[in-house]
Coordinates of C-alpha atoms in Angstrom, one line a residue:
M14 CA 37.8 6.0 -52.1
S15 CA 37.3 8.1 -55.2
T16 CA 37.6 5.6 -58.0
S17 CA 37.4 6.9 -61.6
I18 CA 35.3 5.3 -64.3
E19 CA 38.5 4.1 -66.1
N20 CA 39.4 1.9 -63.1
I21 CA 36.1 -0.1 -63.4
D22 CA 37.1 -2.7 -66.0
I23 CA 36.2 -6.2 -66.9
H24 CA 38.9 -7.5 -64.5
S25 CA 37.1 -5.8 -61.5
V26 CA 33.8 -7.2 -62.6
I27 CA 35.2 -10.8 -62.7
M28 CA 36.9 -10.4 -59.3
A29 CA 33.7 -9.1 -57.7
S30 CA 31.6 -11.8 -59.4
Q31 CA 33.9 -14.5 -58.1
A32 CA 33.8 -13.0 -54.6
I33 CA 30.1 -13.0 -54.6
S34 CA 29.5 -16.5 -56.1
K35 CA 31.8 -18.3 -53.7
E36 CA 29.8 -17.3 -50.6
I37 CA 27.0 -19.7 -49.5
S38 CA 26.5 -18.2 -46.0
L39 CA 23.8 -15.5 -46.2
D40 CA 25.4 -13.4 -43.5
Q41 CA 28.9 -13.5 -45.1
L42 CA 27.4 -12.9 -48.5
L43 CA 25.6 -9.7 -47.4
R44 CA 28.9 -8.4 -45.9
T45 CA 30.8 -9.1 -49.1
L46 CA 28.1 -7.4 -51.2
M47 CA 28.1 -4.4 -49.0
K48 CA 31.9 -3.8 -49.4
I49 CA 31.8 -4.3 -53.2
V50 CA 28.8 -1.9 -53.6
I51 CA 30.4 0.8 -51.5
V52 CA 33.7 0.6 -53.2
N53 CA 32.4 0.6 -56.8
A54 CA 29.5 3.1 -56.3
G55 CA 31.6 5.8 -54.6
A56 CA 29.4 5.8 -51.4
Q57 CA 30.3 6.7 -47.9
R58 CA 27.8 4.4 -46.2
G59 CA 24.9 2.2 -47.0
C60 CA 22.9 -0.9 -46.1
I61 CA 21.4 -4.0 -47.8
L62 CA 17.9 -5.2 -46.6
M63 CA 16.5 -8.6 -47.5
N64 CA 12.9 -8.5 -48.8
T65 CA 12.2 -12.1 -47.4
S66 CA 11.4 -13.7 -44.1
S67 CA 15.0 -13.2 -43.1
T68 CA 15.5 -10.4 -40.5
S69 CA 19.1 -9.9 -41.4
L70 CA 20.4 -6.5 -42.4
V71 CA 24.0 -5.3 -43.1
A72 CA 25.2 -1.7 -42.9
G73 CA 28.6 -0.4 -43.9
G74 CA 30.6 2.8 -44.2
Y75 CA 34.0 4.2 -45.1
E76 CA 36.0 5.0 -42.0
S77 CA 38.5 7.7 -43.0
E78 CA 40.7 7.4 -39.9
Q79 CA 41.4 3.7 -40.6
D80 CA 41.0 4.2 -44.4
E81 CA 38.9 1.0 -44.6
I82 CA 35.3 -0.1 -45.1
T83 CA 33.6 -1.6 -42.0
V84 CA 30.5 -3.8 -42.3
R85 CA 28.3 -4.9 -39.4
K86 CA 25.2 -7.2 -39.3
Y87 CA 22.1 -6.2 -37.5
D88 CA 18.6 -7.5 -36.8
I89 CA 16.2 -5.3 -38.8
S90 CA 14.1 -4.6 -35.7
D91 CA 17.1 -3.0 -34.0
F92 CA 18.4 -0.9 -36.9
H93 CA 16.8 2.4 -37.9
E94 CA 19.6 4.2 -39.7
Y95 CA 18.0 4.4 -43.1
P96 CA 15.2 6.4 -44.7
K97 CA 12.1 4.1 -44.6
A98 CA 10.1 6.4 -46.8
V99 CA 12.6 6.0 -49.7
L100 CA 12.7 2.2 -49.4
Q101 CA 8.9 2.1 -49.3
A102 CA 8.8 4.1 -52.6
V103 CA 11.3 1.8 -54.3
A104 CA 9.3 -1.3 -53.1
A105 CA 6.1 0.2 -54.5
S106 CA 7.6 1.2 -57.9
G107 CA 10.3 -1.4 -58.4
E108 CA 12.5 1.4 -59.9
T109 CA 15.9 2.8 -58.8
I110 CA 15.9 6.2 -57.2
I111 CA 18.9 8.6 -57.5
Y112 CA 19.0 12.1 -55.9
N113 CA 22.0 14.3 -56.6
N114 CA 21.1 16.6 -53.7
A115 CA 18.8 14.7 -51.4
A116 CA 18.2 17.4 -48.8
D117 CA 16.7 19.8 -51.5
E118 CA 15.5 17.7 -54.4
T119 CA 13.9 14.7 -52.8
P120 CA 10.2 14.6 -52.0
F121 CA 11.3 12.8 -48.9
A122 CA 12.8 15.8 -47.3
D123 CA 10.5 15.4 -44.3
D124 CA 11.7 11.8 -43.6
P125 CA 13.2 11.9 -40.1
Y126 CA 16.4 10.2 -41.3
I127 CA 16.9 12.6 -44.2
M128 CA 16.3 15.6 -41.9
S129 CA 18.8 14.2 -39.4
R130 CA 21.6 13.0 -41.7
Q131 CA 21.3 15.6 -44.5
P132 CA 22.9 13.3 -47.2
Q133 CA 24.1 15.0 -50.3
S134 CA 23.7 12.1 -52.7
V135 CA 21.2 9.2 -52.3
L136 CA 20.8 6.0 -54.3
C137 CA 18.2 3.2 -53.6
M138 CA 18.1 0.2 -55.9
P139 CA 15.9 -2.9 -55.9
L140 CA 17.5 -6.3 -56.8
M141 CA 14.8 -8.0 -58.9
N142 CA 14.2 -11.6 -59.9
Q143 CA 11.1 -12.5 -62.0
N144 CA 9.5 -9.1 -61.2
K145 CA 9.9 -9.6 -57.5
V146 CA 12.2 -7.6 -55.2
T147 CA 14.8 -9.9 -53.5
A148 CA 16.6 -7.1 -51.7
F149 CA 17.2 -3.4 -51.5
I150 CA 20.5 -1.5 -51.7
Y151 CA 20.6 1.9 -50.1
L152 CA 23.7 4.1 -50.5
E153 CA 24.6 7.7 -49.6
N154 CA 27.4 10.2 -49.8
N155 CA 27.5 13.2 -47.4
L156 CA 30.5 15.0 -49.0
V157 CA 29.5 15.7 -52.6
T158 CA 26.4 16.1 -54.7
G159 CA 25.8 14.0 -57.8
A160 CA 28.1 11.2 -56.5
F161 CA 26.1 8.4 -58.0
T162 CA 26.5 8.9 -61.8
K163 CA 25.1 6.5 -64.3
E164 CA 28.7 5.4 -65.2
R165 CA 29.3 4.4 -61.5
L166 CA 26.2 2.3 -61.6
K167 CA 27.4 0.2 -64.5
M168 CA 29.4 -2.1 -62.2
I169 CA 26.4 -2.6 -59.9
D170 CA 24.1 -3.2 -62.9
L171 CA 26.6 -5.8 -64.3
L172 CA 26.7 -7.6 -60.9
S173 CA 23.0 -7.3 -60.0
R174 CA 22.0 -10.6 -61.6
E175 CA 24.8 -12.4 -59.8
M176 CA 23.8 -10.7 -56.6
V177 CA 20.2 -11.9 -56.9
Y178 CA 21.1 -15.5 -57.7
S179 CA 23.7 -15.6 -54.9
L180 CA 21.2 -14.1 -52.3
E181 CA 18.5 -16.6 -53.2
N182 CA 20.9 -19.6 -53.2
A183 CA 22.3 -18.5 -49.8
S184 CA 18.8 -18.0 -48.4
L185 CA 17.8 -21.5 -49.6
Y186 CA 21.0 -23.0 -48.1
T187 CA 20.4 -21.2 -44.8
D188 CA 16.8 -22.4 -44.7
L189 CA 17.9 -26.0 -45.5
E190 CA 20.5 -26.0 -42.7
K191 CA 17.9 -24.8 -40.2
S192 CA 15.3 -27.4 -41.4
E193 CA 17.8 -30.3 -41.1
E194 CA 18.9 -29.1 -37.7
K195 CA 15.3 -28.8 -36.6
Y196 CA 14.4 -32.3 -37.7
R197 CA 17.4 -33.8 -36.1
D198 CA 16.6 -32.1 -32.8
L199 CA 13.0 -33.1 -33.1
I200 CA 13.7 -36.8 -33.6
N201 CA 16.3 -36.9 -30.8
Y202 CA 14.1 -35.1 -28.3
L203 CA 10.9 -37.0 -29.0
M204 CA 9.5 -38.8 -25.9
D205 CA 8.8 -41.9 -28.0
G206 CA 11.4 -44.1 -29.5
I207 CA 12.3 -43.9 -33.3
A208 CA 14.3 -46.6 -35.1
I209 CA 15.2 -47.7 -38.6
I210 CA 15.5 -51.4 -39.3
Q211 CA 17.3 -53.0 -42.3
D212 CA 18.0 -56.7 -42.6
R213 CA 16.7 -57.4 -39.0
R214 CA 19.2 -54.9 -37.6
F215 CA 18.9 -51.4 -36.1
V216 CA 20.7 -49.0 -38.4
F217 CA 19.4 -45.9 -36.5
V218 CA 17.8 -45.3 -33.1
N219 CA 17.1 -42.0 -31.3
E220 CA 18.0 -41.2 -27.7
A221 CA 14.6 -42.1 -26.4
M222 CA 14.8 -45.6 -28.0
G223 CA 18.1 -46.2 -26.4
Q224 CA 17.0 -45.1 -22.9
M225 CA 13.9 -47.3 -23.2
L226 CA 16.2 -50.4 -23.4
G227 CA 19.1 -49.2 -21.2
Y228 CA 21.5 -48.4 -24.0
A229 CA 23.2 -45.4 -25.4
A230 CA 21.7 -44.7 -28.9
A231 CA 25.1 -45.1 -30.6
D232 CA 25.6 -48.5 -29.0
M233 CA 22.4 -49.9 -30.4
T234 CA 23.4 -49.2 -34.0
D235 CA 23.9 -52.4 -35.9
M236 CA 22.5 -54.6 -33.1
S237 CA 20.3 -57.5 -34.3
L238 CA 16.6 -57.8 -33.5
E239 CA 17.3 -61.3 -32.1
R240 CA 19.1 -59.7 -29.2
F241 CA 15.9 -58.1 -28.0
M242 CA 13.0 -60.4 -29.0
T243 CA 11.9 -64.0 -28.4
P244 CA 11.8 -66.2 -31.5
D245 CA 8.0 -66.0 -31.6
D246 CA 8.0 -62.2 -31.4
L247 CA 10.8 -62.0 -33.9
A248 CA 8.9 -64.1 -36.4
M249 CA 5.7 -62.0 -35.9
V250 CA 7.7 -58.8 -36.4
Q251 CA 9.5 -60.0 -39.5
S252 CA 6.1 -61.2 -41.0
H253 CA 4.7 -57.7 -40.5
H254 CA 7.8 -56.1 -42.0
D255 CA 7.6 -58.3 -45.1
T256 CA 4.0 -57.4 -45.6
I257 CA 4.9 -53.6 -45.4
L258 CA 7.9 -53.9 -47.8
A259 CA 5.7 -55.9 -50.3
N260 CA 3.4 -52.8 -50.4
A261 CA 0.6 -54.9 -49.0
A262 CA -0.1 -52.4 -46.3
P263 CA 1.0 -48.7 -45.9
S264 CA 1.8 -49.2 -42.2
L265 CA 1.1 -51.7 -39.4
E266 CA 0.8 -51.3 -35.6
Y267 CA 1.6 -54.2 -33.3
E268 CA 2.6 -55.1 -29.8
V269 CA 5.9 -56.7 -29.0
R270 CA 8.0 -57.5 -25.9
L271 CA 11.7 -56.3 -25.8
G272 CA 14.5 -57.4 -23.5
Y273 CA 16.2 -54.8 -21.4
S274 CA 20.0 -54.4 -21.5
D275 CA 20.5 -56.2 -18.1
G276 CA 18.7 -59.3 -19.4
R277 CA 16.6 -59.5 -16.2
K278 CA 13.5 -57.7 -17.3
E279 CA 11.5 -56.8 -20.4
I280 CA 9.3 -54.0 -21.6
T281 CA 6.1 -54.2 -23.6
A282 CA 6.0 -51.7 -26.5
I283 CA 3.8 -50.8 -29.5
F284 CA 5.6 -50.7 -32.9
K285 CA 4.1 -48.5 -35.6
A286 CA 6.0 -49.5 -38.8
T287 CA 6.2 -47.8 -42.2
A288 CA 8.3 -48.6 -45.3
I289 CA 11.0 -46.0 -46.2
Q290 CA 14.1 -45.7 -48.3
Y291 CA 17.2 -45.3 -46.1
L292 CA 20.6 -44.9 -47.8
S293 CA 19.0 -46.0 -51.1
K294 CA 17.8 -49.3 -49.6
P295 CA 14.4 -50.4 -48.4
A296 CA 14.0 -50.1 -44.7
I297 CA 11.4 -50.1 -41.9
L298 CA 10.8 -46.9 -39.9
V299 CA 9.2 -47.7 -36.5
A300 CA 7.8 -45.4 -33.9
V301 CA 8.1 -47.2 -30.5
K302 CA 5.9 -46.4 -27.5
D303 CA 6.7 -48.1 -24.1
I304 CA 3.4 -49.3 -22.7
T305 CA 4.8 -51.5 -19.9
E306 CA 3.2 -49.4 -17.1
R307 CA -0.1 -49.2 -19.1
K308 CA -0.2 -53.1 -19.4
R309 CA 0.6 -53.4 -15.7
S310 CA -2.2 -50.9 -14.9
E311 CA -4.6 -52.8 -17.2
E312 CA -3.8 -56.1 -15.3
E313 CA -4.4 -54.4 -12.0
L314 CA -7.7 -53.0 -13.3
R315 CA -8.8 -56.4 -14.4
T316 CA -8.0 -57.7 -10.9
H317 CA -10.1 -55.1 -9.2
R318 CA -13.0 -55.1 -11.7
D319 CA -14.7 -58.2 -10.3
K320 CA -14.5 -56.8 -6.8
L321 CA -15.8 -53.5 -8.0
E322 CA -18.7 -55.1 -9.8
Q323 CA -19.7 -56.9 -6.6
L324 CA -19.5 -53.7 -4.6
V325 CA -21.5 -51.8 -7.2
A326 CA -24.2 -54.5 -7.1
E327 CA -24.4 -54.2 -3.4
R328 CA -24.4 -50.4 -3.4
T329 CA -27.0 -50.3 -6.2
E330 CA -29.4 -52.3 -4.1
E331 CA -28.8 -50.0 -1.2
L332 CA -29.1 -46.8 -3.3
E333 CA -32.4 -48.1 -4.8
H334 CA -33.8 -48.5 -1.3
K335 CA -32.6 -45.0 -0.3
N336 CA -33.8 -43.5 -3.6
A337 CA -37.3 -44.8 -2.9
E338 CA -37.2 -43.2 0.5
L339 CA -35.8 -40.0 -1.0
N340 CA -38.6 -39.9 -3.6
R341 CA -41.1 -40.2 -0.8
Y342 CA -39.5 -37.2 0.9
F343 CA -39.5 -35.3 -2.4
D344 CA -43.2 -36.0 -2.8
I345 CA -43.9 -34.7 0.7
V346 CA -41.9 -31.5 0.0
D347 CA -43.5 -31.1 -3.5
K348 CA -47.0 -31.2 -1.9
N349 CA -46.3 -29.0 1.1
V350 CA -43.5 -26.5 0.2
V351 CA -43.6 -23.6 -2.3
I352 CA -40.7 -24.2 -4.8
V353 CA -40.2 -22.2 -8.0
Q354 CA -37.0 -22.2 -10.1
I355 CA -36.3 -19.8 -13.0
D356 CA -33.5 -19.3 -15.5
P357 CA -31.6 -16.0 -15.8
H358 CA -34.3 -14.7 -18.2
G359 CA -37.1 -15.3 -15.8
I360 CA -38.5 -18.4 -17.4
I361 CA -40.0 -20.9 -15.0
T362 CA -38.1 -24.3 -15.2
L363 CA -39.4 -26.0 -12.1
V364 CA -42.5 -25.6 -9.9
S365 CA -43.9 -27.6 -7.0
E366 CA -47.4 -29.0 -6.6
E367 CA -47.9 -26.8 -3.5
F368 CA -47.3 -23.6 -5.6
C369 CA -49.7 -24.8 -8.3
E370 CA -52.4 -25.5 -5.7
L371 CA -51.9 -22.1 -4.0
S372 CA -51.7 -20.1 -7.3
G373 CA -54.5 -21.9 -9.1
Y374 CA -52.4 -22.6 -12.1
R375 CA -51.6 -26.1 -13.6
R376 CA -48.0 -27.0 -13.8
E377 CA -48.2 -27.1 -17.6
E378 CA -49.3 -23.5 -17.6
L379 CA -46.4 -22.3 -15.5
L380 CA -43.4 -24.3 -17.0
G381 CA -41.8 -22.3 -19.9
S382 CA -43.7 -19.1 -19.0
R383 CA -42.2 -15.9 -17.5
H384 CA -42.6 -15.7 -13.7
T385 CA -44.7 -13.0 -12.1
L386 CA -43.3 -13.2 -8.6
M387 CA -43.1 -9.8 -7.0
R388 CA -44.9 -8.1 -9.9
A389 CA -48.2 -7.6 -8.0
S390 CA -48.9 -3.9 -8.0
S391 CA -49.3 -3.5 -4.2
N392 CA -46.0 -5.1 -3.1
P393 CA -45.0 -3.0 0.0
G394 CA -41.6 -1.6 1.0
G395 CA -39.9 -1.8 -2.5
A396 CA -39.5 -5.6 -2.4
H397 CA -39.4 -5.8 -6.2
K398 CA -36.5 -3.3 -6.4
E399 CA -34.6 -5.1 -3.7
F400 CA -34.9 -8.4 -5.5
A401 CA -33.9 -6.9 -8.8
I402 CA -30.6 -5.6 -7.3
S403 CA -30.0 -9.0 -5.6
S404 CA -30.5 -10.7 -9.0
I405 CA -27.9 -8.6 -10.7
Q406 CA -25.3 -9.1 -8.0
G407 CA -26.0 -12.9 -7.7
D408 CA -26.7 -12.7 -3.9
G409 CA -29.3 -14.4 -1.9
W410 CA -32.6 -12.7 -0.8
R411 CA -35.3 -13.3 1.8
G412 CA -38.6 -11.6 2.2
E413 CA -42.4 -11.6 2.1
L414 CA -43.8 -11.2 -1.4
L415 CA -47.2 -10.6 -2.8
Q416 CA -48.4 -12.9 -5.7
R417 CA -51.7 -12.8 -7.6
R418 CA -53.6 -16.1 -7.9
K419 CA -55.1 -17.1 -11.3
D420 CA -58.5 -15.8 -10.1
G421 CA -57.0 -12.4 -9.1
S422 CA -57.1 -12.9 -5.4
I423 CA -54.1 -12.2 -3.2
L424 CA -51.5 -14.8 -2.2
W425 CA -48.8 -13.8 0.3
L426 CA -45.6 -15.9 0.4
D427 CA -42.6 -16.0 2.7
L428 CA -39.7 -16.8 0.4
I429 CA -36.0 -17.4 0.3
M430 CA -34.3 -16.8 -3.0
E431 CA -30.9 -18.3 -3.8
P432 CA -28.9 -18.1 -7.0
V433 CA -28.0 -21.3 -8.9
I434 CA -24.3 -21.1 -9.7
A435 CA -22.7 -22.9 -12.6
G436 CA -19.0 -22.2 -12.7
D437 CA -18.6 -18.5 -12.2
L438 CA -22.0 -17.6 -13.7
V439 CA -25.5 -17.4 -12.3
S440 CA -27.6 -20.0 -14.2
G441 CA -30.9 -19.3 -12.5
Y442 CA -32.7 -18.7 -9.2
T443 CA -34.6 -20.9 -6.8
F444 CA -37.5 -19.7 -4.5
I445 CA -38.4 -21.8 -1.5
G446 CA -41.1 -20.7 1.0
H447 CA -44.6 -21.1 2.4
N448 CA -48.0 -19.5 2.4
I449 CA -48.5 -16.6 4.9
T450 CA -51.7 -15.2 3.4
D451 CA -53.8 -15.6 6.6
K452 CA -51.0 -14.1 8.7
K453 CA -50.8 -11.1 6.4
R454 CA -54.6 -10.6 6.6
I455 CA -54.4 -10.5 10.4
E456 CA -51.4 -8.1 10.2
Q457 CA -53.3 -5.9 7.7
L458 CA -56.4 -5.8 10.0
S459 CA -54.1 -4.8 12.9
I460 CA -52.8 -1.7 11.1
T461 CA -56.0 -0.6 9.2
D462 CA -58.8 1.7 10.4
E463 CA -62.0 -0.3 10.0
L464 CA -64.2 2.7 9.1
T465 CA -62.1 4.4 6.4
S466 CA -59.7 1.5 5.3
L467 CA -56.8 3.9 5.8
F468 CA -53.9 3.0 8.1
N469 CA -54.6 3.4 11.8
R470 CA -52.8 5.4 14.5
R471 CA -50.8 2.3 15.7
Y472 CA -49.2 1.9 12.2
F473 CA -48.7 5.7 12.0
N474 CA -46.5 5.7 15.1
E475 CA -44.5 2.8 13.8
L476 CA -44.0 4.1 10.2
F477 CA -43.5 7.7 11.3
S478 CA -40.5 6.7 13.5
R479 CA -39.0 4.5 10.8
E480 CA -39.4 7.1 7.9
L481 CA -38.0 9.9 10.0
K482 CA -34.8 7.8 10.8
R483 CA -34.5 6.9 7.1
A484 CA -34.8 10.6 6.0
V485 CA -32.1 11.6 8.5
R486 CA -29.8 8.8 7.3
K487 CA -30.3 9.7 3.6
Q488 CA -30.5 13.5 4.2
S489 CA -33.8 13.6 2.4
E490 CA -37.0 15.6 3.0
L491 CA -40.0 14.2 4.9
T492 CA -43.5 15.8 5.0
L493 CA -46.2 15.3 7.7
I494 CA -49.7 16.7 6.9
L495 CA -52.4 16.9 9.6
L496 CA -56.0 17.8 8.7
D497 CA -59.2 18.2 10.8
I498 CA -62.8 18.3 9.5
D499 CA -64.1 21.8 10.2
Y500 CA -66.9 21.8 12.8
Y501 CA -67.3 18.0 12.7
K502 CA -69.0 17.9 16.1
K503 CA -71.7 20.2 14.8
Y504 CA -72.1 18.1 11.7
N505 CA -72.7 15.0 13.9
D506 CA -75.2 16.9 16.0
T507 CA -77.0 18.1 13.0
Y508 CA -77.0 15.1 10.6
G509 CA -76.4 12.2 13.0
H510 CA -73.5 9.8 13.6
Y511 CA -74.4 7.6 10.6
E512 CA -73.9 10.5 8.2
G513 CA -70.8 11.5 10.2
D514 CA -69.3 8.1 9.6
R515 CA -70.2 8.3 5.9
V516 CA -68.3 11.7 5.7
L517 CA -65.3 10.1 7.3
R518 CA -65.3 7.3 4.6
K519 CA -65.7 9.8 1.7
I520 CA -62.9 12.0 3.0
G521 CA -60.6 9.0 3.5
A522 CA -61.2 8.0 -0.1
A523 CA -60.6 11.5 -1.4
I524 CA -57.3 11.7 0.5
Q525 CA -56.2 8.3 -0.9
G526 CA -57.0 9.4 -4.4
Q527 CA -54.5 12.2 -4.3
L528 CA -51.5 10.2 -3.1
R529 CA -48.7 8.4 -4.8
K530 CA -48.7 4.7 -4.0
E531 CA -44.9 4.3 -3.3
S532 CA -44.1 7.4 -1.3
D533 CA -47.3 8.6 0.4
F534 CA -49.2 7.0 3.3
A535 CA -52.6 8.1 4.6
F536 CA -53.8 7.5 8.2
R537 CA -56.9 8.1 10.3
L538 CA -55.4 9.3 13.6
G539 CA -58.6 9.5 15.6
G540 CA -62.0 11.0 15.4
E541 CA -62.1 13.6 12.6
E542 CA -58.2 13.9 12.4
F543 CA -56.3 12.5 9.4
G544 CA -52.6 12.4 8.7
I545 CA -50.4 11.9 5.6
L546 CA -46.7 11.0 5.5
S547 CA -44.9 11.8 2.2
K548 CA -41.3 11.0 1.3
G549 CA -39.0 13.2 -0.9
R550 CA -41.4 16.1 -1.6
S551 CA -40.1 19.7 -1.6
P552 CA -41.9 22.3 0.5
K553 CA -43.8 23.6 -2.6
G554 CA -44.7 20.1 -3.6
S555 CA -46.0 19.3 -0.1
Y556 CA -48.0 22.5 0.0
D557 CA -49.5 21.7 -3.4
L558 CA -50.5 18.2 -2.3
A559 CA -52.2 19.6 0.8
E560 CA -54.1 22.2 -1.2
Q561 CA -55.2 19.5 -3.7
I562 CA -56.6 17.4 -0.9
R563 CA -58.4 20.4 0.6
Q564 CA -59.9 21.3 -2.7
S565 CA -60.9 17.7 -3.5
I566 CA -62.8 17.4 -0.2
E567 CA -64.7 20.6 -0.7
A568 CA -65.4 19.5 -4.2
L569 CA -67.3 16.5 -2.8
Q570 CA -70.0 19.1 -2.0
I571 CA -71.2 17.4 1.1
P572 CA -73.8 19.8 2.7
H573 CA -72.8 21.3 6.1
E574 CA -75.2 24.1 7.1
K575 CA -73.3 24.6 10.4
N576 CA -70.0 25.4 8.6
D577 CA -69.2 29.1 8.9
R578 CA -66.7 29.0 6.0
S579 CA -68.6 27.1 3.4
E580 CA -71.9 25.5 2.7
Y581 CA -70.1 22.2 2.3
V582 CA -67.9 20.0 4.5
T583 CA -64.3 21.4 4.5
V584 CA -61.0 20.7 6.2
S585 CA -58.2 22.7 7.8
V586 CA -54.7 21.6 6.9
G587 CA -51.3 21.9 8.6
V588 CA -48.1 20.9 6.7
A589 CA -44.7 20.3 8.3
V590 CA -41.6 19.7 6.0
A591 CA -38.4 18.6 7.6
K592 CA -35.3 19.3 5.5
M593 CA -32.6 16.9 6.7
E594 CA -29.4 18.6 5.5
A595 CA -28.0 18.4 9.1
G596 CA -28.9 17.4 12.6
E597 CA -31.5 15.0 13.8
F598 CA -35.2 15.6 14.4
T599 CA -37.5 13.8 16.8
N600 CA -41.0 12.5 16.1
E601 CA -42.3 14.9 18.8
A602 CA -40.7 17.9 17.2
M603 CA -42.0 17.3 13.8
Y604 CA -45.5 16.4 15.0
K605 CA -45.7 19.6 17.0
L606 CA -44.6 21.5 14.0
A607 CA -47.4 20.0 11.9
D608 CA -49.9 20.5 14.7
S609 CA -48.9 24.1 15.0
A610 CA -49.5 24.6 11.3
L611 CA -52.9 23.0 11.7
Y612 CA -53.9 25.4 14.5
A613 CA -52.6 28.3 12.4
S614 CA -55.0 27.3 9.6
K615 CA -57.9 27.2 12.1
A616 CA -56.9 30.6 13.5
K617 CA -57.0 32.0 10.0
G618 CA -60.6 31.0 9.6
R619 CA -60.4 27.3 8.6
N620 CA -60.7 25.7 5.2
C621 CA -57.1 26.6 4.3
V622 CA -53.5 25.2 4.3
T623 CA -50.5 26.4 6.4
L624 CA -46.9 25.3 5.8
H625 CA -44.1 25.2 8.4
I626 CA -40.6 24.2 7.4
L627 CA -38.1 22.8 9.9
S628 CA -34.4 23.2 8.7
H629 CA -31.2 23.1 10.7
G630 CA -33.3 23.0 13.9
N631 CA -35.2 26.3 13.0
V632 CA -38.8 26.8 12.0

């Protein structure tokens, strides 16, 4: 393995050069180069990497037990036994790197490979051609430092040009072999037939062409066109071929009938012919497509076309009659049903005449504008929120919705909303319904106190039960406030019932003015007694609300000379807050709690607020 400089002579250079130049297989050339470089550079192991599209890599090393050099080929993605940092540096600089003591001298001491292998001597050389790197040679010696002297590199320098040319020639040869094989496979496995014609004979056909006519491809070679075509078709084909060969047309496409091998049937095919040179002689290259089934289908289609045209004429007359009826139905629906369609951005795209009539808008005013359904400020029960969630999820929705007419008056609609689905996406929404304004007016009258315009006792009983169940279900807080006008009977006796009714109306308005629209509800429970239901208020928030109401009523400064607590009309207030962390509470229990707080306020001298809290069943 230790070859002295005197043994590297011109004879060795010639022998190595001959060994390199005779290889045309890229894989075998890389193996040969690896052995030559290891022997003449004094290396223990090394590898050669191509700097091209090739993924080949060879690695070799001296096996002391067998006293021989072994070389193996790898795919570059599966081989990691080389210092990548060193090769990257050589690729960037284009210069050879030599380290006499790689573990200590090299700036690549942190490279995982260097740290693992601890090589003594390292050489990395680029093989260049026209200032481009063709391949990299990496060598190492783990036994001695300074193994790769300049004298040892003379042999590699002398052979480097031969290596470059041989590598490039072998790469080109390998690429050419792959290309030829690829084109041969491509032609043979095409679904359409391919043939070359010279002197009215087939000189080449692919497998598809042979199968098309019932022959093996090899058997059709040298067969005459007369064997497959009628005289008329043959004359037509030859005329086309003469035109192409005379350069009168670059290519021609024509239809021809060809006889099958059994002589009992024929196929119809389309020839697309082009002039080429084949074996140094003019020839015609044809691409052949069997259209027999297509022609048969076309004939069947022509047979059925007349029948279809007659059926279509009959159906058209019938459909026109039904369409006229359908248009009459649509006109009835348009004039009697509320229909609104919007796109995903809320822009109105369709509206019925009934909706225009009810809303007071012309159709031209609505189309292209943003819809205002469910945007009226007094929509009850969170209908707007429920619809918004349904819109996001793409589900349907049904409910009663409040709409403002153009003149500002109220329009109640009972609507069904359904998403319009296009593929997997919601492309819009359709609302269908009818006018229920009169029905809602009657309902509103049935739950409203005529004197104060607050909700009445009937609606209180219904809403109180519903909200208490909701609070228990959601584990949220619910507040009930009861208040009485202090010495109201004395007020009526002193000022008269007319003034007494006026006081009730003013107190109702004062209470309403302190409430939140979405979560607070005010009621006249009877006589001079009022109630407030409030959702989600803390005990302190509930007390503050009650105190604000008490102060706002006294601030009305309605004279009351029979009131022992003030010169004005005042109220006594009882507040019950149920904290629903656990357990269930009945209407009766909570009402009694608020009533108890009210009587406590009266016992303290009236014109004050008392708060009772019900939590875990305890007051």
